């Protein structure tokens, strides 16, 4: 671990470890960065400090379970939404903590919008997020009798065309 940990006050160290033990990575990162930014710590170095705490605390970390991707769980979420599901869509997103991941969303009509169904993270003990999201999303779409859209299932692309964009282009003005 870098020497940055030594610069944290004891109270901040306890807060960071408590967040790490509850698998609240972003909260831990915010605490480290806020405390050490005046000393020149960058976000990347703050991530390394938090990652080192995850490694140091090891099996004591209560890992957040992944969102369920089984059909009954996804169907239940979709059925509880306030609008009619017009399509199921998978889209890439990413951040500095989780790298690339896939969001499964229900595209809604009346009212128009979208609702989050699941986040598919890359986990060392599971399949890559693209194929896992594609399989779960297609199964849900088939169950609901709606289209499934995943513009870039094999390659992370957070600028890939969305279902509504493609639909509007094919329908015309």
Coordinates of N, CA, C and O in Angstrom, one line a residue:
X1 N 0.9 -1.2 0.0 CA 0.0 0.0 0.0 C 0.9 1.2 0.0 O 2.0 1.3 0.6
X2 N 0.4 2.3 -0.6 CA 1.2 3.5 -0.7 C 1.2 4.1 0.7 O 0.5 3.7 1.6
X3 N 2.0 5.1 0.9 CA 2.1 5.8 2.2 C 1.0 6.7 2.5 O 0.9 7.3 3.6
X4 N 0.0 6.8 1.6 CA -1.1 7.8 1.9 C -2.0 7.4 3.1 O -2.5 8.2 3.8
X5 N -2.1 6.1 3.3 CA -2.9 5.6 4.4 C -2.4 6.3 5.8 O -3.2 6.6 6.6
X6 N -1.1 6.4 5.9 CA -0.5 6.9 7.1 C -0.9 8.4 7.3 O -0.8 8.9 8.5
X7 N -1.3 9.1 6.3 CA -1.6 10.5 6.4 C -3.1 10.7 6.9 O -3.4 11.8 7.3
X8 N -3.9 9.7 6.9 CA -5.2 9.8 7.3 C -5.3 9.8 8.9 O -4.6 9.1 9.6
X9 N -6.2 10.7 9.4 CA -6.5 10.7 10.8 C -7.1 9.3 11.2 O -7.8 8.7 10.4
X10 N -7.0 9.0 12.4 CA -7.5 7.7 12.9 C -9.0 7.6 12.7 O -9.5 6.5 12.3
X11 N -9.7 8.6 13.0 CA -11.2 8.6 12.8 C -11.5 8.3 11.3 O -12.4 7.5 11.0
X12 N -10.8 8.9 10.4 CA -11.1 8.7 9.0 C -10.7 7.3 8.6 O -11.5 6.6 7.8
X13 N -9.7 6.8 9.1 CA -9.3 5.4 8.9 C -10.4 4.4 9.3 O -10.7 3.5 8.6
X14 N -11.0 4.7 10.5 CA -12.1 3.8 11.0 C -13.3 3.9 10.1 O -13.9 2.9 9.8
X15 N -13.6 5.1 9.6 CA -14.7 5.3 8.7 C -14.5 4.6 7.4 O -15.4 3.9 6.9
X16 N -13.3 4.7 6.9 CA -13.0 4.0 5.6 C -13.1 2.5 5.8 O -13.7 1.8 5.0
X17 N -12.5 2.0 6.8 CA -12.6 0.5 7.1 C -14.0 0.1 7.3 O -14.4 -1.0 6.8
X18 N -14.8 0.9 8.0 CA -16.2 0.5 8.2 C -16.9 0.5 6.8 O -17.7 -0.5 6.6
X19 N -16.7 1.4 6.0 CA -17.3 1.4 4.6 C -16.8 0.2 3.8 O -17.6 -0.4 3.1
X20 N -15.5 -0.1 3.9 CA -15.0 -1.2 3.1 C -15.6 -2.5 3.6 O -16.1 -3.4 2.8
X21 N -15.7 -2.7 4.9 CA -16.3 -3.9 5.5 C -17.8 -4.1 5.1 O -18.2 -5.2 5.0
X22 N -18.5 -3.0 4.8 CA -19.9 -3.1 4.3 C -19.9 -3.0 2.8 O -21.0 -2.9 2.2
X23 N -18.8 -3.1 2.1 CA -18.7 -3.0 0.7 C -19.3 -1.7 0.1 O -20.0 -1.7 -0.9
X24 N -19.0 -0.6 0.7 CA -19.4 0.7 0.3 C -18.2 1.4 -0.3 O -17.7 2.4 0.3
X25 N -17.8 0.9 -1.4 CA -16.5 1.4 -2.0 C -16.5 2.9 -2.3 O -15.6 3.6 -2.1
X26 N -17.6 3.4 -2.9 CA -17.7 4.8 -3.3 C -17.6 5.7 -2.0 O -17.0 6.8 -2.1
X27 N -18.3 5.3 -1.0 CA -18.2 6.1 0.3 C -16.8 6.1 0.8 O -16.3 7.2 1.3
X28 N -16.1 5.0 0.8 CA -14.8 4.9 1.3 C -13.9 5.8 0.4 O -13.0 6.5 0.9
X29 N -14.0 5.7 -0.9 CA -13.3 6.5 -1.8 C -13.4 8.0 -1.6 O -12.5 8.7 -1.5
X30 N -14.7 8.4 -1.4 CA -15.0 9.8 -1.1 C -14.3 10.3 0.2 O -13.7 11.3 0.2
X31 N -14.3 9.5 1.2 CA -13.7 9.8 2.5 C -12.1 10.0 2.3 O -11.6 11.0 2.8
X32 N -11.5 9.1 1.6 CA -10.1 9.1 1.4 C -9.7 10.3 0.6 O -8.8 11.1 0.9
X33 N -10.4 10.5 -0.5 CA -10.1 11.6 -1.4 C -10.4 13.0 -0.8 O -9.5 13.9 -0.9
X34 N -11.5 13.1 -0.1 CA -11.8 14.4 0.6 C -10.7 14.7 1.6 O -10.3 15.9 1.7
X35 N -10.3 13.7 2.4 CA -9.3 14.0 3.4 C -7.9 14.3 2.9 O -7.2 15.1 3.5
X36 N -7.5 13.7 1.8 CA -6.1 13.8 1.3 C -5.9 14.6 0.1 O -4.8 14.9 -0.3
X37 N -7.0 15.1 -0.5 CA -6.9 15.9 -1.7 C -6.1 17.2 -1.5 O -5.3 17.6 -2.3
X38 N -6.3 17.8 -0.3 CA -5.5 19.0 -0.1 C -4.0 18.7 0.0 O -3.2 19.6 -0.2
X39 N -3.6 17.5 0.2 CA -2.2 17.1 0.2 C -1.7 16.7 -1.2 O -0.5 16.3 -1.3
X40 N -2.6 16.7 -2.2 CA -2.2 16.4 -3.5 C -2.6 15.0 -4.0 O -2.2 14.5 -5.1
X41 N -3.4 14.3 -3.2 CA -3.8 13.0 -3.6 C -4.8 13.1 -4.8 O -5.8 13.8 -4.7
X42 N -4.6 12.3 -5.8 CA -5.5 12.3 -6.9 C -6.6 11.2 -6.8 O -6.4 10.3 -5.9
X43 N -7.6 11.2 -7.6 CA -8.6 10.2 -7.5 C -8.1 8.8 -7.7 O -8.4 7.8 -7.1
X44 N -7.2 8.6 -8.7 CA -6.6 7.3 -9.0 C -5.8 6.8 -7.8 O -6.0 5.6 -7.4
X45 N -5.1 7.6 -7.1 CA -4.3 7.2 -5.9 C -5.3 6.9 -4.8 O -5.1 5.9 -4.0
X46 N -6.4 7.6 -4.6 CA -7.4 7.3 -3.6 C -8.0 5.9 -3.9 O -8.3 5.2 -2.9
X47 N -8.3 5.6 -5.1 CA -8.8 4.3 -5.5 C -7.8 3.2 -5.1 O -8.2 2.1 -4.6
X48 N -6.5 3.4 -5.2 CA -5.5 2.5 -4.8 C -5.5 2.3 -3.3 O -5.3 1.2 -2.8
X49 N -5.7 3.4 -2.6 CA -5.7 3.3 -1.1 C -6.9 2.4 -0.7 O -6.8 1.5 0.1
X50 N -8.1 2.6 -1.3 CA -9.3 1.9 -0.9 C -9.1 0.4 -1.4 O -9.5 -0.5 -0.6
X51 N -8.6 0.2 -2.5 CA -8.4 -1.2 -3.0 C -7.4 -1.9 -2.0 O -7.7 -3.1 -1.7
X52 N -6.4 -1.2 -1.6 CA -5.5 -1.9 -0.6 C -6.2 -2.2 0.7 O -5.9 -3.3 1.3
X53 N -7.2 -1.4 1.1 CA -7.9 -1.7 2.3 C -8.8 -3.0 2.1 O -9.0 -3.8 3.0
X54 N -9.4 -3.1 0.9 CA -10.2 -4.3 0.5 C -9.3 -5.5 0.6 O -9.7 -6.5 1.2
X55 N -8.1 -5.4 0.1 CA -7.2 -6.5 0.2 C -6.8 -6.8 1.6 O -6.7 -8.0 2.1
X56 N -6.5 -5.8 2.4 CA -6.1 -6.0 3.8 C -7.2 -6.6 4.7 O -6.9 -7.4 5.5
X57 N -8.4 -6.2 4.4 CA -9.5 -6.7 5.2 C -10.1 -8.0 4.7 O -10.8 -8.7 5.4
X58 N -9.8 -8.4 3.4 CA -10.0 -9.7 2.8 C -11.4 -10.3 3.1 O -12.4 -9.7 2.7
X59 N -11.4 -11.4 3.7 CA -12.7 -12.2 3.8 C -13.7 -11.5 4.8 O -14.8 -11.9 4.9
X60 N -13.2 -10.5 5.5 CA -14.1 -9.9 6.5 C -15.1 -8.9 5.7 O -16.1 -8.5 6.3
X61 N -14.8 -8.6 4.5 CA -15.7 -7.7 3.7 C -17.0 -8.4 3.4 O -17.0 -9.5 2.9
X62 N -18.1 -7.8 3.7 CA -19.4 -8.3 3.4 C -19.8 -7.9 2.0 O -20.4 -6.8 1.9
X63 N -19.4 -8.6 1.0 CA -19.6 -8.3 -0.4 C -21.1 -8.2 -0.7 O -21.9 -9.0 -0.3
X64 N -21.4 -7.1 -1.4 CA -22.8 -6.9 -1.9 C -23.1 -8.0 -2.9 O -22.4 -8.1 -3.9
X65 N -24.2 -8.7 -2.8 CA -24.5 -9.7 -3.8 C -24.9 -9.1 -5.1 O -25.4 -8.0 -5.1
X66 N -24.6 -9.7 -6.2 CA -25.0 -9.2 -7.5 C -26.5 -9.1 -7.6 O -27.2 -9.9 -7.0
X67 N -26.9 -8.2 -8.5 CA -28.4 -8.1 -8.8 C -28.8 -9.5 -9.4 O -28.1 -10.1 -10.2
X68 N -30.0 -10.0 -9.0 CA -30.4 -11.2 -9.6 C -30.8 -11.1 -11.0 O -31.3 -10.1 -11.5
X69 N -30.4 -12.1 -11.8 CA -30.6 -12.1 -13.2 C -31.5 -13.2 -13.7 O -31.8 -13.4 -14.8
X70 N -32.1 -13.9 -12.7 CA -33.0 -15.0 -13.0 C -34.3 -14.4 -13.5 O -34.7 -13.3 -13.1
X71 N -35.0 -15.2 -14.4 CA -36.3 -14.7 -15.0 C -37.3 -14.3 -14.0 O -37.9 -13.2 -14.1
X72 N -37.6 -15.1 -12.9 CA -38.6 -14.7 -12.0 C -38.3 -13.3 -11.3 O -39.2 -12.5 -11.1
X73 N -37.1 -13.1 -10.9 CA -36.7 -11.9 -10.2 C -36.9 -10.7 -11.2 O -37.4 -9.6 -10.8
X74 N -36.4 -10.8 -12.4 CA -36.5 -9.7 -13.4 C -37.9 -9.5 -13.8 O -38.4 -8.3 -13.9
X75 N -38.7 -10.5 -14.0 CA -40.1 -10.4 -14.4 C -40.9 -9.7 -13.2 O -41.7 -8.8 -13.5
X76 N -40.6 -10.0 -12.0 CA -41.2 -9.4 -10.9 C -40.9 -7.9 -10.8 O -41.8 -7.1 -10.6
X77 N -39.7 -7.5 -11.1 CA -39.3 -6.1 -11.1 C -40.0 -5.4 -12.3 O -40.5 -4.3 -12.1
X78 N -40.1 -6.0 -13.4 CA -40.7 -5.4 -14.6 C -42.2 -5.2 -14.4 O -42.8 -4.2 -14.7
X79 N -42.9 -6.2 -13.7 CA -44.3 -6.2 -13.5 C -44.7 -5.1 -12.5 O -45.8 -4.6 -12.5
X80 N -43.7 -4.7 -11.6 CA -44.0 -3.7 -10.6 C -43.8 -2.3 -11.1 O -44.1 -1.3 -10.4
X81 N -43.4 -2.1 -12.3 CA -43.2 -0.8 -12.9 C -44.5 -0.1 -13.2 O -45.5 -0.7 -13.4
X82 N -44.4 1.3 -13.1 CA -45.7 2.0 -13.3 C -46.2 2.1 -14.7 O -47.3 2.6 -14.9
X83 N -45.4 1.8 -15.7 CA -45.9 1.9 -17.1 C -45.8 0.6 -17.8 O -45.3 -0.4 -17.3
X84 N -46.2 0.6 -19.0 CA -46.1 -0.6 -19.9 C -44.7 -0.7 -20.4 O -44.1 0.2 -20.9
X85 N -44.2 -1.9 -20.3 CA -42.8 -2.2 -20.9 C -42.9 -2.4 -22.4 O -43.6 -3.2 -22.9
X86 N -42.2 -1.5 -23.1 CA -42.2 -1.5 -24.6 C -41.0 -2.3 -25.1 O -41.1 -2.9 -26.2
X87 N -39.9 -2.4 -24.3 CA -38.8 -3.2 -24.7 C -37.9 -3.4 -23.5 O -38.0 -2.7 -22.5
X88 N -37.0 -4.3 -23.6 CA -35.9 -4.5 -22.6 C -34.6 -4.2 -23.3 O -34.4 -4.6 -24.5
X89 N -33.8 -3.4 -22.7 CA -32.6 -2.9 -23.3 C -31.4 -3.2 -22.4 O -31.5 -3.0 -21.2
X90 N -30.3 -3.5 -23.0 CA -29.0 -3.6 -22.2 C -28.1 -2.6 -22.8 O -28.0 -2.4 -24.0
X91 N -27.4 -1.9 -21.9 CA -26.5 -0.9 -22.3 C -25.2 -0.8 -21.5 O -25.3 -1.1 -20.3
X92 N -24.1 -0.5 -22.1 CA -22.8 -0.5 -21.4 C -22.7 0.8 -20.6 O -23.2 1.9 -21.1
X93 N -22.1 0.7 -19.5 CA -21.7 1.9 -18.7 C -20.4 1.6 -18.0 O -19.9 0.4 -18.1
X94 N -19.8 2.5 -17.4 CA -18.5 2.2 -16.7 C -18.1 3.3 -15.8 O -18.7 4.4 -15.9
X95 N -17.3 3.0 -14.9 CA -16.7 4.0 -14.0 C -15.3 3.5 -13.5 O -14.9 2.4 -13.9
X96 N -14.7 4.3 -12.8 CA -13.3 4.0 -12.4 C -13.3 2.9 -11.3 O -12.2 2.4 -11.1
X97 N -14.4 2.7 -10.7 CA -14.4 1.6 -9.6 C -14.7 0.3 -10.2 O -14.0 -0.7 -9.9
X98 N -15.7 0.2 -11.0 CA -16.2 -1.1 -11.5 C -15.7 -1.5 -12.9 O -16.0 -2.5 -13.4
X99 N -15.0 -0.5 -13.6 CA -14.6 -0.7 -15.0 C -15.9 -0.8 -15.8 O -16.9 -0.1 -15.5
X100 N -16.0 -1.6 -16.8 CA -17.2 -1.7 -17.6 C -18.2 -2.6 -17.0 O -17.9 -3.7 -16.5
X101 N -19.5 -2.2 -17.1 CA -20.6 -3.1 -16.7 C -21.8 -2.8 -17.6 O -21.8 -1.9 -18.4
X102 N -22.8 -3.7 -17.4 CA -24.0 -3.5 -18.3 C -25.2 -3.3 -17.4 O -25.4 -3.9 -16.4
X103 N -26.1 -2.3 -17.8 CA -27.3 -2.0 -17.2 C -28.4 -2.7 -18.0 O -28.5 -2.5 -19.2
X104 N -29.3 -3.3 -17.3 CA -30.5 -3.9 -17.9 C -31.7 -2.9 -17.5 O -31.8 -2.6 -16.3
X105 N -32.4 -2.4 -18.5 CA -33.4 -1.4 -18.3 C -34.7 -1.8 -19.0 O -34.6 -2.5 -20.1
X106 N -35.8 -1.5 -18.5 CA -37.1 -1.6 -19.1 C -37.4 -0.3 -19.8 O -37.4 0.8 -19.1
X107 N -37.6 -0.3 -21.1 CA -38.1 0.9 -21.8 C -39.6 1.0 -21.6 O -40.3 0.1 -22.0
X108 N -40.1 2.1 -21.1 CA -41.5 2.2 -20.8 C -42.2 3.2 -21.8 O -41.7 4.1 -22.2
X109 N -43.5 2.8 -22.0 CA -44.4 3.7 -22.7 C -45.5 4.0 -21.7 O -45.9 3.2 -20.9
X110 N -46.0 5.2 -21.8 CA -47.2 5.6 -21.0 C -47.0 5.4 -19.5 O -47.6 4.4 -19.0
X111 N -46.2 6.1 -18.8 CA -45.4 7.2 -19.2 C -44.1 6.8 -19.8 O -43.6 5.7 -19.5
X112 N -43.7 7.6 -20.8 CA -42.4 7.3 -21.5 C -41.3 7.5 -20.5 O -41.2 8.4 -19.8
X113 N -40.3 6.6 -20.6 CA -39.1 6.6 -19.8 C -38.5 5.3 -19.7 O -38.7 4.5 -20.6
X114 N -37.7 5.1 -18.7 CA -37.0 3.8 -18.5 C -36.8 3.5 -17.0 O -36.8 4.5 -16.2
X115 N -36.7 2.3 -16.7 CA -36.5 1.9 -15.3 C -35.4 0.8 -15.2 O -35.3 -0.1 -16.0
X116 N -34.6 1.0 -14.2 CA -33.5 0.1 -14.0 C -34.0 -1.3 -13.5 O -34.9 -1.3 -12.6
X117 N -33.5 -2.3 -14.1 CA -33.9 -3.7 -13.7 C -32.7 -4.4 -13.0 O -32.9 -5.1 -12.0
X118 N -31.5 -4.2 -13.5 CA -30.3 -4.9 -12.9 C -29.0 -4.2 -13.4 O -29.0 -3.7 -14.5
X119 N -28.0 -4.3 -12.6 CA -26.7 -4.0 -13.0 C -25.8 -5.2 -13.1 O -25.8 -6.0 -12.1
X120 N -25.2 -5.5 -14.2 CA -24.4 -6.7 -14.4 C -22.9 -6.3 -14.4 O -22.4 -5.8 -15.3
X121 N -22.3 -6.6 -13.2 CA -20.9 -6.2 -13.0 C -20.0 -7.4 -13.5 O -20.4 -8.5 -13.5
X122 N -18.8 -7.1 -13.8 CA -17.8 -8.1 -14.1 C -17.3 -8.7 -12.7 O -16.9 -7.9 -11.9
X123 N -17.5 -9.9 -12.5 CA -17.1 -10.6 -11.2 C -16.1 -11.7 -11.6 O -16.3 -12.4 -12.6
X124 N -15.1 -11.8 -10.8 CA -14.1 -12.8 -11.1 C -14.6 -14.2 -11.1 O -14.1 -15.1 -11.8
X125 N -15.7 -14.5 -10.4 CA -16.3 -15.8 -10.3 C -17.5 -16.0 -11.2 O -18.2 -17.0 -11.0
X126 N -17.7 -15.1 -12.1 CA -18.9 -15.3 -13.0 C -18.6 -15.0 -14.4 O -17.4 -14.7 -14.8
X127 N -19.6 -15.1 -15.3 CA -19.4 -14.8 -16.7 C -19.2 -13.3 -17.0 O -19.5 -12.5 -16.1
X128 N -18.6 -13.0 -18.1 CA -18.5 -11.6 -18.5 C -19.8 -10.9 -18.5 O -20.9 -11.5 -18.8
X129 N -19.9 -9.6 -18.2 CA -21.2 -8.9 -18.1 C -22.0 -8.9 -19.4 O -23.2 -9.0 -19.4
X130 N -21.4 -8.8 -20.6 CA -22.1 -8.7 -21.9 C -23.0 -9.9 -22.1 O -24.2 -9.8 -22.3
X131 N -22.4 -11.1 -22.2 CA -23.2 -12.3 -22.4 C -24.2 -12.6 -21.3 O -25.3 -13.0 -21.6
X132 N -23.8 -12.4 -20.1 CA -24.8 -12.6 -19.0 C -26.0 -11.7 -19.1 O -27.2 -12.1 -19.0
X133 N -25.8 -10.4 -19.4 CA -26.9 -9.4 -19.6 C -27.7 -9.8 -20.8 O -28.9 -9.7 -20.8
X134 N -27.0 -10.2 -21.9 CA -27.8 -10.5 -23.1 C -28.7 -11.7 -22.9 O -29.9 -11.7 -23.3
X135 N -28.2 -12.7 -22.2 CA -29.0 -13.9 -21.9 C -30.2 -13.6 -21.0 O -31.4 -13.9 -21.3
X136 N -30.0 -12.8 -20.0 CA -31.1 -12.5 -19.0 C -32.0 -11.5 -19.7 O -33.3 -11.6 -19.6
X137 N -31.5 -10.5 -20.4 CA -32.4 -9.5 -21.1 C -33.3 -10.2 -22.2 O -34.5 -9.9 -22.3
X138 N -32.7 -11.1 -23.0 CA -33.5 -11.8 -24.0 C -34.6 -12.7 -23.4 O -35.7 -12.7 -23.8
X139 N -34.2 -13.3 -22.3 CA -35.2 -14.2 -21.6 C -36.4 -13.4 -21.1 O -37.5 -13.7 -21.2
X140 N -36.1 -12.2 -20.5 CA -37.1 -11.3 -20.0 C -38.0 -10.8 -21.1 O -39.2 -10.8 -21.0
X141 N -37.3 -10.3 -22.2 CA -38.1 -9.8 -23.3 C -39.0 -10.9 -23.9 O -40.1 -10.6 -24.2
X142 N -38.5 -12.1 -24.1 CA -39.3 -13.2 -24.6 C -40.5 -13.4 -23.6 O -41.6 -13.6 -24.1
X143 N -40.3 -13.4 -22.4 CA -41.3 -13.6 -21.4 C -42.4 -12.5 -21.5 O -43.6 -12.8 -21.4
X144 N -42.0 -11.3 -21.7 CA -42.9 -10.1 -21.7 C -43.5 -9.9 -23.1 O -44.4 -9.1 -23.3
X145 N -42.9 -10.6 -24.1 CA -43.4 -10.4 -25.5 C -43.0 -9.1 -26.1 O -43.8 -8.5 -26.8
X146 N -41.8 -8.6 -25.8 CA -41.4 -7.3 -26.3 C -40.0 -7.5 -26.9 O -39.3 -8.5 -26.7
X147 N -39.5 -6.5 -27.7 CA -38.2 -6.6 -28.3 C -37.1 -6.5 -27.2 O -37.3 -5.9 -26.2
X148 N -36.0 -7.1 -27.5 CA -34.8 -6.9 -26.7 C -33.7 -6.2 -27.6 O -33.5 -6.6 -28.7
X149 N -33.0 -5.2 -27.0 CA -32.0 -4.5 -27.7 C -30.7 -4.4 -26.9 O -30.7 -4.0 -25.8
X150 N -29.6 -4.8 -27.6 CA -28.3 -4.7 -27.0 C -27.4 -4.4 -28.2 O -27.0 -5.3 -28.9
X151 N -27.1 -3.1 -28.4 CA -26.4 -2.7 -29.6 C -25.0 -3.2 -29.7 O -24.4 -3.4 -30.8
X152 N -24.3 -3.5 -28.6 CA -22.9 -3.9 -28.6 C -22.7 -4.9 -27.5 O -22.0 -4.7 -26.6
X153 N -23.2 -6.1 -27.7 CA -23.1 -7.2 -26.7 C -21.7 -7.7 -26.4 O -21.4 -8.1 -25.3
X154 N -20.8 -7.6 -27.4 CA -19.4 -8.1 -27.2 C -18.4 -7.1 -26.9 O -17.3 -7.5 -26.4
X155 N -18.6 -5.8 -27.2 CA -17.6 -4.8 -26.9 C -18.2 -3.6 -26.2 O -19.2 -3.1 -26.6
X156 N -17.6 -3.3 -25.1 CA -18.1 -2.1 -24.3 C -18.2 -0.9 -25.2 O -17.2 -0.5 -25.9
X157 N -19.4 -0.2 -25.2 CA -19.6 1.0 -26.0 C -20.7 1.7 -25.4 O -21.9 1.4 -25.6
X158 N -20.4 2.8 -24.6 CA -21.5 3.5 -24.0 C -22.1 4.6 -24.9 O -22.9 5.4 -24.4
X159 N -21.7 4.6 -26.2 CA -22.3 5.5 -27.1 C -23.1 4.8 -28.2 O -23.4 5.4 -29.2
X160 N -23.3 3.5 -28.0 CA -24.0 2.7 -29.0 C -25.5 3.2 -29.1 O -26.0 3.7 -28.1
X161 N -26.1 3.1 -30.3 CA -27.4 3.6 -30.4 C -28.4 2.9 -29.5 O -28.3 1.7 -29.3
X162 N -29.3 3.6 -29.0 CA -30.4 3.1 -28.1 C -31.6 2.7 -28.8 O -31.8 3.0 -30.0
X163 N -32.4 1.9 -28.2 CA -33.6 1.3 -28.9 C -34.5 2.3 -29.4 O -35.0 2.3 -30.5
X164 N -34.8 3.4 -28.6 CA -35.7 4.4 -29.1 C -35.1 5.2 -30.3 O -35.9 5.5 -31.2
X165 N -33.8 5.4 -30.3 CA -33.2 6.1 -31.4 C -33.4 5.3 -32.7 O -33.8 5.8 -33.7
X166 N -33.1 4.0 -32.6 CA -33.3 3.1 -33.8 C -34.7 3.0 -34.2 O -35.0 3.1 -35.4
X167 N -35.6 2.9 -33.3 CA -37.1 2.9 -33.6 C -37.5 4.1 -34.3 O -38.3 4.0 -35.3
X168 N -37.1 5.3 -33.8 CA -37.5 6.5 -34.5 C -37.0 6.6 -35.9 O -37.6 7.2 -36.8
X169 N -35.7 6.2 -36.1 CA -35.1 6.2 -37.4 C -35.9 5.3 -38.4 O -36.1 5.7 -39.5
X170 N -36.3 4.1 -37.9 CA -37.0 3.2 -38.8 C -38.4 3.6 -39.1 O -39.0 3.3 -40.1
X171 N -39.1 4.3 -38.1 CA -40.4 4.8 -38.3 C -40.5 6.0 -39.1 O -41.5 6.3 -39.7
X172 N -39.5 6.8 -39.1 CA -39.5 8.1 -39.9 C -40.2 9.2 -39.2 O -40.8 9.0 -38.1
X173 N -40.2 10.4 -39.8 CA -40.9 11.5 -39.2 C -42.4 11.4 -39.1 O -43.1 10.8 -39.7

